[in-house]
Coordinates of C-alpha atoms in Angstrom, one line a residue:
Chain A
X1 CA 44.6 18.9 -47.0
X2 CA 43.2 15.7 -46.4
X3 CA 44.1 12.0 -45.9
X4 CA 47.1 13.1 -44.2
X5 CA 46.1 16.0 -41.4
X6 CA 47.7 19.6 -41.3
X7 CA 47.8 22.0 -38.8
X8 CA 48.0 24.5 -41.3
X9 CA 46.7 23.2 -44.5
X10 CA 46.9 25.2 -47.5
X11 CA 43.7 25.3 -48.5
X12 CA 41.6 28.3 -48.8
X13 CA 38.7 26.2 -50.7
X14 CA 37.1 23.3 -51.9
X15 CA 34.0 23.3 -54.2
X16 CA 32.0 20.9 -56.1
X17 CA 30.6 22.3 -59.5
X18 CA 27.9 21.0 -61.2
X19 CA 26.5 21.4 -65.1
X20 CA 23.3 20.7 -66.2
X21 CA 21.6 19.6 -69.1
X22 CA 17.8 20.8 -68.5
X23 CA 14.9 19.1 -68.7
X24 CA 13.2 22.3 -69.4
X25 CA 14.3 26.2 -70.3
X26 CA 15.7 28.1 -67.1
X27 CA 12.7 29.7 -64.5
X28 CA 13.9 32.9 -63.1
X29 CA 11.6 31.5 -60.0
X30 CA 14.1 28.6 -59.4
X31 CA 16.9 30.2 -57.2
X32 CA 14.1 31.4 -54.5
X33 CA 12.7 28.0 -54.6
X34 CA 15.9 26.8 -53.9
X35 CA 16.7 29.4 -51.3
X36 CA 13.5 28.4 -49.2
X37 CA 14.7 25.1 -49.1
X38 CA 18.4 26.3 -47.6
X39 CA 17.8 29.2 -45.9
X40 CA 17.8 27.2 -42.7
X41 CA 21.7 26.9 -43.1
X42 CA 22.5 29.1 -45.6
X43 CA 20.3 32.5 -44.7
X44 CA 22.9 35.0 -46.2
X45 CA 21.2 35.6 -50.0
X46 CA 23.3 37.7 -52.7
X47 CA 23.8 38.3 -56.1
X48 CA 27.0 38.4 -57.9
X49 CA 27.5 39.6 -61.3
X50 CA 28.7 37.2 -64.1
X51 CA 31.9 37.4 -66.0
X52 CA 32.4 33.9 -67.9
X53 CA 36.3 33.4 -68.5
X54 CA 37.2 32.0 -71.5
X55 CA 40.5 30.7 -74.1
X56 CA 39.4 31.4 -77.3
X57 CA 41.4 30.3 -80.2
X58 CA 42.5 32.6 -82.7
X59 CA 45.2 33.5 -85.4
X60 CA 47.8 35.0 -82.6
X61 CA 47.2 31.7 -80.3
X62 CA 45.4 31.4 -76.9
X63 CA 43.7 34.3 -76.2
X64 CA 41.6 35.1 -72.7
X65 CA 38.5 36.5 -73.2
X66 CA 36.1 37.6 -70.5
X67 CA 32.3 38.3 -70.9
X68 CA 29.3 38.8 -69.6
X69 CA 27.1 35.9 -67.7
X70 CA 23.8 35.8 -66.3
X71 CA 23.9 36.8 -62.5
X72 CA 24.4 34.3 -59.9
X73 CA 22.7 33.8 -56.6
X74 CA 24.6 33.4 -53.5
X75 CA 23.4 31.4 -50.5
X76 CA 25.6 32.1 -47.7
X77 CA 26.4 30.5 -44.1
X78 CA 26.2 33.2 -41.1
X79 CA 29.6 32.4 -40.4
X80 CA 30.6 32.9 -44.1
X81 CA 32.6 29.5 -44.3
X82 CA 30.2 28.2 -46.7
X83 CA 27.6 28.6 -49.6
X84 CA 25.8 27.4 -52.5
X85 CA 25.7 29.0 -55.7
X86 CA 22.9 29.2 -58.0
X87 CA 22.7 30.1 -62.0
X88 CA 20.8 28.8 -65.2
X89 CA 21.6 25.2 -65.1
X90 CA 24.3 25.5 -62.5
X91 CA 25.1 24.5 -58.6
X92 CA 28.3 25.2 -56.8
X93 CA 28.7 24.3 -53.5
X94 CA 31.8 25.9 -51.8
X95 CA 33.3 25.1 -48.6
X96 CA 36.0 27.8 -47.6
X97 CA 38.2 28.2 -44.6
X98 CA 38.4 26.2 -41.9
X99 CA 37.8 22.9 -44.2
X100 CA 36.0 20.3 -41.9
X101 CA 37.2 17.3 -43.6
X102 CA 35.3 15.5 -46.3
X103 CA 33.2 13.4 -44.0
X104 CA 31.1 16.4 -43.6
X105 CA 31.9 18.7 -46.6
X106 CA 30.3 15.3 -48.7
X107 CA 27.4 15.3 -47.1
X108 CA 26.6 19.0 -47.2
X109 CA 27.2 18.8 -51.6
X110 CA 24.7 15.6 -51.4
X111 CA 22.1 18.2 -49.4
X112 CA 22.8 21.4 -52.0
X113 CA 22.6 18.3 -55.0
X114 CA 19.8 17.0 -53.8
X115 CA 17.7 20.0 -53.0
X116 CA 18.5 21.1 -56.7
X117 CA 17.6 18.1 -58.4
X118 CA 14.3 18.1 -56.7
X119 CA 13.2 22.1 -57.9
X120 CA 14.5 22.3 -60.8
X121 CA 14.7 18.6 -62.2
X122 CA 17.3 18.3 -64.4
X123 CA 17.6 15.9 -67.6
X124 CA 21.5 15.2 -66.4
X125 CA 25.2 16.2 -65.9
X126 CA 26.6 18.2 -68.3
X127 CA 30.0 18.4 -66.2
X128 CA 30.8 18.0 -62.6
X129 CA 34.4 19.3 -61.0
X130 CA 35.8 18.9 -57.5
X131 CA 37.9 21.2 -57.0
X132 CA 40.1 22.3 -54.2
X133 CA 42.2 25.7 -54.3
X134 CA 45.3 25.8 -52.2
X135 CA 47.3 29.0 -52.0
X136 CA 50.9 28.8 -50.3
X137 CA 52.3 32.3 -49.1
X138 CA 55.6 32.9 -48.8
X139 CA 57.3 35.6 -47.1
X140 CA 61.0 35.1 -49.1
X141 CA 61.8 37.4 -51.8
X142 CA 62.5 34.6 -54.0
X143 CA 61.9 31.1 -53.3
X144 CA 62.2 27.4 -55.3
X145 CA 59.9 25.6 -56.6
X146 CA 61.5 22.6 -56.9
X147 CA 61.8 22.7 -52.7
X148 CA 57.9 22.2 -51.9
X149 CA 56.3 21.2 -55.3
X150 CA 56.7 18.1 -57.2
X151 CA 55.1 19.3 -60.2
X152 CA 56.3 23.1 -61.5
X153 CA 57.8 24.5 -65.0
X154 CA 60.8 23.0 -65.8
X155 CA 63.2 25.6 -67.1
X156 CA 66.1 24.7 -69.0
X157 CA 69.4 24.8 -68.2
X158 CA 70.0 28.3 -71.2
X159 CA 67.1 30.1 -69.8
X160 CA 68.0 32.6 -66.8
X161 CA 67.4 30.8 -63.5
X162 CA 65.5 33.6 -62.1
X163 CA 61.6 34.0 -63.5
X164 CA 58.2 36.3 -62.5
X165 CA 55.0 35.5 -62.8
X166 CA 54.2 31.8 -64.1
X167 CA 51.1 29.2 -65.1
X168 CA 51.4 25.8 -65.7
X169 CA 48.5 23.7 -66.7
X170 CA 48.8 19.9 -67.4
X171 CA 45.1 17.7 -67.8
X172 CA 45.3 13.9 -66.7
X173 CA 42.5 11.8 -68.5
X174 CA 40.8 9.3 -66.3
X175 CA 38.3 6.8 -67.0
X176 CA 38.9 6.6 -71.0
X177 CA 39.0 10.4 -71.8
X178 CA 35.1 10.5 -70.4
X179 CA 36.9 12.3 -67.0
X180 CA 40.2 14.4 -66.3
X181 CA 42.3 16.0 -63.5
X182 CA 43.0 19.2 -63.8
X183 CA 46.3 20.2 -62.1
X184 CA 47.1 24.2 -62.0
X185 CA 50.4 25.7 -60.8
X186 CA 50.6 29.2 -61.4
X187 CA 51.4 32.3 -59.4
X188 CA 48.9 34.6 -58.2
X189 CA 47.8 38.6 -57.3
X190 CA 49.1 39.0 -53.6
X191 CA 47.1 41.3 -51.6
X192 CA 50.6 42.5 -49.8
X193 CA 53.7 43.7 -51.0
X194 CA 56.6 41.0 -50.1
X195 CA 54.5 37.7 -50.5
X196 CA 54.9 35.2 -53.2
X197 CA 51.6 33.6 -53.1
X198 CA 51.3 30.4 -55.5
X199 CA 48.0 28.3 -56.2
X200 CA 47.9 24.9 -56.3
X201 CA 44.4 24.0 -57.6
X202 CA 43.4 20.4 -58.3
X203 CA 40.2 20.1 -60.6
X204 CA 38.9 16.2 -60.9
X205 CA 36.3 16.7 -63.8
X206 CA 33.7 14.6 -65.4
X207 CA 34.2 16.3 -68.4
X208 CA 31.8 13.8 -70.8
X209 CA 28.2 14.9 -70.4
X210 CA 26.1 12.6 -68.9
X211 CA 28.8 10.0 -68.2
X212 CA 27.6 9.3 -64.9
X213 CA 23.8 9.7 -64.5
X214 CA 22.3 11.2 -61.5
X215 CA 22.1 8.6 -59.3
X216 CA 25.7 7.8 -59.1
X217 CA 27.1 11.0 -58.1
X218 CA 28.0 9.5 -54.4
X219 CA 30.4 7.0 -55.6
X220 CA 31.5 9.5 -58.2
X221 CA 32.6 12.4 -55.6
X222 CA 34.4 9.2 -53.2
X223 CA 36.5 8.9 -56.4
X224 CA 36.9 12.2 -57.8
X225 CA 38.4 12.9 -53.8
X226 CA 40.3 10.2 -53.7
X227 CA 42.0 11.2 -56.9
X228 CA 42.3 14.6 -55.5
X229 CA 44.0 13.7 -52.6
X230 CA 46.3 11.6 -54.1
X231 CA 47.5 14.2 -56.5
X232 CA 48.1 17.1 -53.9
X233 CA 50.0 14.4 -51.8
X234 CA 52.2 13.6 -55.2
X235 CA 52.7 17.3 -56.1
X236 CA 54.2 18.4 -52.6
X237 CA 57.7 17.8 -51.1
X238 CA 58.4 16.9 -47.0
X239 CA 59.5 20.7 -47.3
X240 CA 55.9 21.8 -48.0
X241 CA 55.0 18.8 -45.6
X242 CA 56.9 20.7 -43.4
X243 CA 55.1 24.2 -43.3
X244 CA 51.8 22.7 -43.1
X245 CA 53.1 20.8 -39.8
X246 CA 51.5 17.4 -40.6
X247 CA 49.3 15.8 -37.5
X248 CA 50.0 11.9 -36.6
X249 CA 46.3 10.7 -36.6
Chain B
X1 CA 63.2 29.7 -58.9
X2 CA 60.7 32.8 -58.8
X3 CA 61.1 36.1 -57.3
X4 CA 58.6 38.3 -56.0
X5 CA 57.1 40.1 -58.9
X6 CA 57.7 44.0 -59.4
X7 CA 57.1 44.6 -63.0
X8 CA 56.6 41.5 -64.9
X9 CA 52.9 41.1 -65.8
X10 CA 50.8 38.5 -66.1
X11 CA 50.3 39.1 -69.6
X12 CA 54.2 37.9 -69.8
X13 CA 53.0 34.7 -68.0
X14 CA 54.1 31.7 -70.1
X15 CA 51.4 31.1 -72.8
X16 CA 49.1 28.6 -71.5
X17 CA 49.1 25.1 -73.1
X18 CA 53.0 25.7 -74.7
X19 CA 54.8 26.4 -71.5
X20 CA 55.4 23.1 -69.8
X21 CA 58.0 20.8 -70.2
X22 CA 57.4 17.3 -68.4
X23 CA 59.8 14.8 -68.8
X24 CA 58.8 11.3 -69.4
X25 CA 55.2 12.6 -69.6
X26 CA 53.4 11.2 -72.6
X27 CA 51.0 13.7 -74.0
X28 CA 49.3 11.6 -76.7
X29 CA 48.1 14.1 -78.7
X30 CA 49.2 17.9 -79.3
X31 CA 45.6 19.0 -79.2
X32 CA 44.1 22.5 -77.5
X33 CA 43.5 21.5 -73.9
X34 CA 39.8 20.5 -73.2
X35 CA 39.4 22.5 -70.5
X36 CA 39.2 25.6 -72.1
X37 CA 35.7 24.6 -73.7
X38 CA 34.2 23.6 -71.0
X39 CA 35.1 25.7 -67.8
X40 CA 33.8 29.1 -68.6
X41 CA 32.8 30.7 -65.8
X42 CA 34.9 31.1 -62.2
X43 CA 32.7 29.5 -59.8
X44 CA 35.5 29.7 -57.0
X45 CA 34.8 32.6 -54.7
X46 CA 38.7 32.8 -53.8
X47 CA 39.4 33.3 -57.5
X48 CA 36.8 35.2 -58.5
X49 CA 38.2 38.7 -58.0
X50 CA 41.2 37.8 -59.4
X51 CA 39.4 37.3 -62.7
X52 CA 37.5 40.4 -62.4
X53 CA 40.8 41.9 -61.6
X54 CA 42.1 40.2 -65.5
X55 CA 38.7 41.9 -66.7
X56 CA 39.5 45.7 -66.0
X57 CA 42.7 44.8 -67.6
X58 CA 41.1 44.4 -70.9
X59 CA 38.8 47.5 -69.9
X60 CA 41.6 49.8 -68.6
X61 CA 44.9 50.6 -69.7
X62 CA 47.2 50.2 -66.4
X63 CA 50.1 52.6 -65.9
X64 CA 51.6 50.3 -62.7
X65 CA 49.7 46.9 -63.4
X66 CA 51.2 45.1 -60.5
X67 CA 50.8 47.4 -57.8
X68 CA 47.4 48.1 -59.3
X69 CA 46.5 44.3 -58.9
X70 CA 47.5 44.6 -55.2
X71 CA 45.4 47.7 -54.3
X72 CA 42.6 46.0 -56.0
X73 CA 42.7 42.8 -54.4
X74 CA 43.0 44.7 -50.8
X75 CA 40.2 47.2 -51.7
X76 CA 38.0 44.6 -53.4
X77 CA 34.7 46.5 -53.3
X78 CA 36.7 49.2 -55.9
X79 CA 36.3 46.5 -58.6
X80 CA 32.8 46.4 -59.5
X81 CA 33.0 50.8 -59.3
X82 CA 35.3 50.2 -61.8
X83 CA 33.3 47.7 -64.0
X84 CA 30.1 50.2 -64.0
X85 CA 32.2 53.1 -64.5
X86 CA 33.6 52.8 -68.0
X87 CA 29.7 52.9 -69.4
X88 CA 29.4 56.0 -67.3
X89 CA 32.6 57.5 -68.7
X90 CA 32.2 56.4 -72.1
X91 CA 28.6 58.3 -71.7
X92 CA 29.7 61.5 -71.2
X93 CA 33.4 61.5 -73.3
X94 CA 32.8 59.0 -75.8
X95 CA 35.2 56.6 -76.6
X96 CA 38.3 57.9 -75.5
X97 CA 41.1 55.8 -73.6
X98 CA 41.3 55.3 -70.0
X99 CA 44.1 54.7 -67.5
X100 CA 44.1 53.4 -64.4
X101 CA 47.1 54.8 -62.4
X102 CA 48.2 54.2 -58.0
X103 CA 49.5 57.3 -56.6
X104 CA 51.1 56.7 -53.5
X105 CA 52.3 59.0 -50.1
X106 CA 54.8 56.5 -48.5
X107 CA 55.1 59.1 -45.9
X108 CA 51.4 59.6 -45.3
X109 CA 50.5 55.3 -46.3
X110 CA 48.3 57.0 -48.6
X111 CA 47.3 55.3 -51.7
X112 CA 44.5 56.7 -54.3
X113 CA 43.4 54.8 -57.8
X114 CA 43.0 57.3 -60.2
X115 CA 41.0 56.9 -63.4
X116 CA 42.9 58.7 -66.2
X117 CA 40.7 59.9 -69.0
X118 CA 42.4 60.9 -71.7
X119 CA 40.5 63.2 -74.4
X120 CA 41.4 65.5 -77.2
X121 CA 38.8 67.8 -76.0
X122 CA 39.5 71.6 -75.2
X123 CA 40.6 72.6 -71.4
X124 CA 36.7 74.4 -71.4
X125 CA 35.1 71.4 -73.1
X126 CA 37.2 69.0 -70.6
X127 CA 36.5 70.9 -67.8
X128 CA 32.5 70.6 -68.4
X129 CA 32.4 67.2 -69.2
X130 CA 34.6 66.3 -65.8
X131 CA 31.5 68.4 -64.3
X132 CA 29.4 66.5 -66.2
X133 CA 30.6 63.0 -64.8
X134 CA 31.4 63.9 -61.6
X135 CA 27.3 65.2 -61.2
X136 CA 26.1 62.1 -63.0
X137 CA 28.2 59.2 -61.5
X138 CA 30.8 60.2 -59.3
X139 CA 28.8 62.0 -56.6
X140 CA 26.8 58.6 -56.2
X141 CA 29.8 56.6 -54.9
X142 CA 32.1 59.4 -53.5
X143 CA 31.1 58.6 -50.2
X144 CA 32.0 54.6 -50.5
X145 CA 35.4 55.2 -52.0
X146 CA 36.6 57.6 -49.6
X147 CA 39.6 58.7 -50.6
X148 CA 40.8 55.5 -52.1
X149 CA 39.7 56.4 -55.5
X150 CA 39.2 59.3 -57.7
X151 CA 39.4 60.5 -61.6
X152 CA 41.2 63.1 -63.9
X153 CA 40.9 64.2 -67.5
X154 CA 43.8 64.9 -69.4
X155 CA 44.9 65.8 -73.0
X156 CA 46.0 62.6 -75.0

């Protein structure tokens, strides 16, 4: 993924989230502001409808609700490897396959960040998440965790050794509470029959509004990557190693 | 160790928050995850459909969920028909409950969603209102879906 090199890296995306608090109530104009400033790079404009996903506490536990959001707006690359997303009071800048290593995908969240700030000038950060989504597919019809993940359910010895479709979801605070990774195991839909695909998606959140102010965000994504990088190294075996085919650099 | 999934659903996934057990982990306090309050909305394009995907399930009731999952997430552009189409169904018979169900031709590599709506309505009144959707909504997409997906009434 990254420190170390892979021939075949798992990862199928990496994006950098950001939250806003606004100076000032959302203007439906922003997002073509925005777009005349990008559409140098990213000329491909859609809109995607919003479904917000959400845990919701009630009598019978956990629940997962879904519901409406405002639309997004979609700035695509012509090559489709890349794009900026744009919604009240939020950027996302997604990077998706091939991943060109962080000394350029950086730069390109500084640009999306920096056109932002400038249109629709923005009191601070509500949250901000680097995130990066690997997927691992394989083609046994059962397979162990334990043999390329470091970090997976652990299923006692009286429960039946065999098990379907699983999550696990463990938060990591950083920096006094103010900031947290976010570490996801779980399986996934496969788009063929005969594939086990399982996520591995690392989430390194500044989860305390306004923690960092706007100026800092630089240093902050050098750290929240470096943490990111460190966990996906920690929660992989040689095996997994192994499948990605790790290049000496 | 997991095995491929053929009829477990997702909804038996372990319950989020309960399900891990880390040894020598200390979780200071038992509280509801923080995440949960403040990631709302799926901003990964990779996942997205997936959610969308969880989303029908709550709209539709799915007679093969898994294999329902899997046409979805190869015919992708089905999933936002799908999404618009409960208003249009719900237009014209109320609120009645829906199915979603795969019919398959292993032979022929045929596979074809149907939308199963299930009314109380006579064979007549059933038969008109079918018309009824198929002239107001259904004509509009027929030619995007192509074969891949299609809808029914039948008696509850």
């Amino acid at each position: 993924m990254m420190g170390r090199k892979y021939r075949n890296p798992p990862l199928v995306e990496a994006l950098c989230e950001f939250k806003f608090i606004p100076n000032q109530p959302w203007d439906l104009t922003l997002p073509g502001l925005i777009y005349e400033k990008v559409r140098g790079k990213f000329p491909d404009k859609r809109q995607q409808i919003g479904i917000g996903v959400q845990f919701v506490s009630t009598e019978k536990g956990l629940e997962h609700k879904v519901e409406p959001t405002p639309p997004r707006v979609q700035f695509h690359k012509k090559d489709k490897t890349a794009l900026i997303q744009v919604a009240p009071d939020l950027l996302a800048i997604n990077q998706l396959k091939p991943y060109p290593t962080w000394n350029k995908f950086k730069p390109m969240i500084l640009e999306g960040f920096k056109v932002y700030k400038e249109i629709a000038d923005p009191k601070g950060f509500r949250r901000i998440g680097l995130r990066y989504i690997n997927i691992l597919e394989f083609k046994d019809e059962k397979i162990e965790l334990k043999d390329y993940f470091q970090y997976y359910p652990f299923i006692p010895d009286n429960m039946p050794r065999l098990h379907g479709p699983f999550l696990t979801r463990v938060e990591f605070p950083y920096e006094k509470r103010n900031e947290k990774l976010i570490l996801t195991l779980s399986s996934l839909i496969s788009k063929k029959p005969d594939i086990i695909p399982i996520l591995l998606d690392l989430d390194y959140a500044m989860a305390e509004p306004e923690y960092i102010s706007l100026g800092q965000i630089s240093e902050w994504l050098d750290k929240a990557h470096e943490r990111v990088e460190n966990a996906f190294e920690a929660c992989i075996t040689n095996k997994a190693r192994d499948i990605f085919e790790e290049v000496e650099s | 160790m997991i095995q491929q999934s053929k009829f477990s659903s997702p909804e038996l996934m372990i319950t989020v928050g309960v399900s891990v057990i880390l040894e020598d982990i200390i979780y200071s306090i038992p509280m509801r995850p923080e995440v949960y309050k403040d990631r709302n909305e799926e901003n990964s394009v990779y996942r997205f459909p997936q959610d969308l995907i969880d989303y029908i399930e709550n709209i539709y009731i799915f007679k093969n969920p898994e294999e329902i999952k899997m046409f979805l997430m190869s015919n992708d552009d089905l999933i936002q028909i799908l999404l618009d189409a409960r208003e249009h169904i719900q237009r014209v018979f109320g609120q009645v409950p829906i199915y979603l169900e795969l019919h398959h031709d292993p032979e022929e590599e045929w596979d074809e969603l149907f939308i199963v709506i299930k009314t109380n309505y006579s064979p007549e009144k059933a038969v008109e209102l079918e018309n009824k959707l198929f002239e107001e909504w259904f004509i509009e997409i027929i030619s995007k879906v192509s074969g891949r997906l299609n809808f029914t009434e039948e008696p509850l």
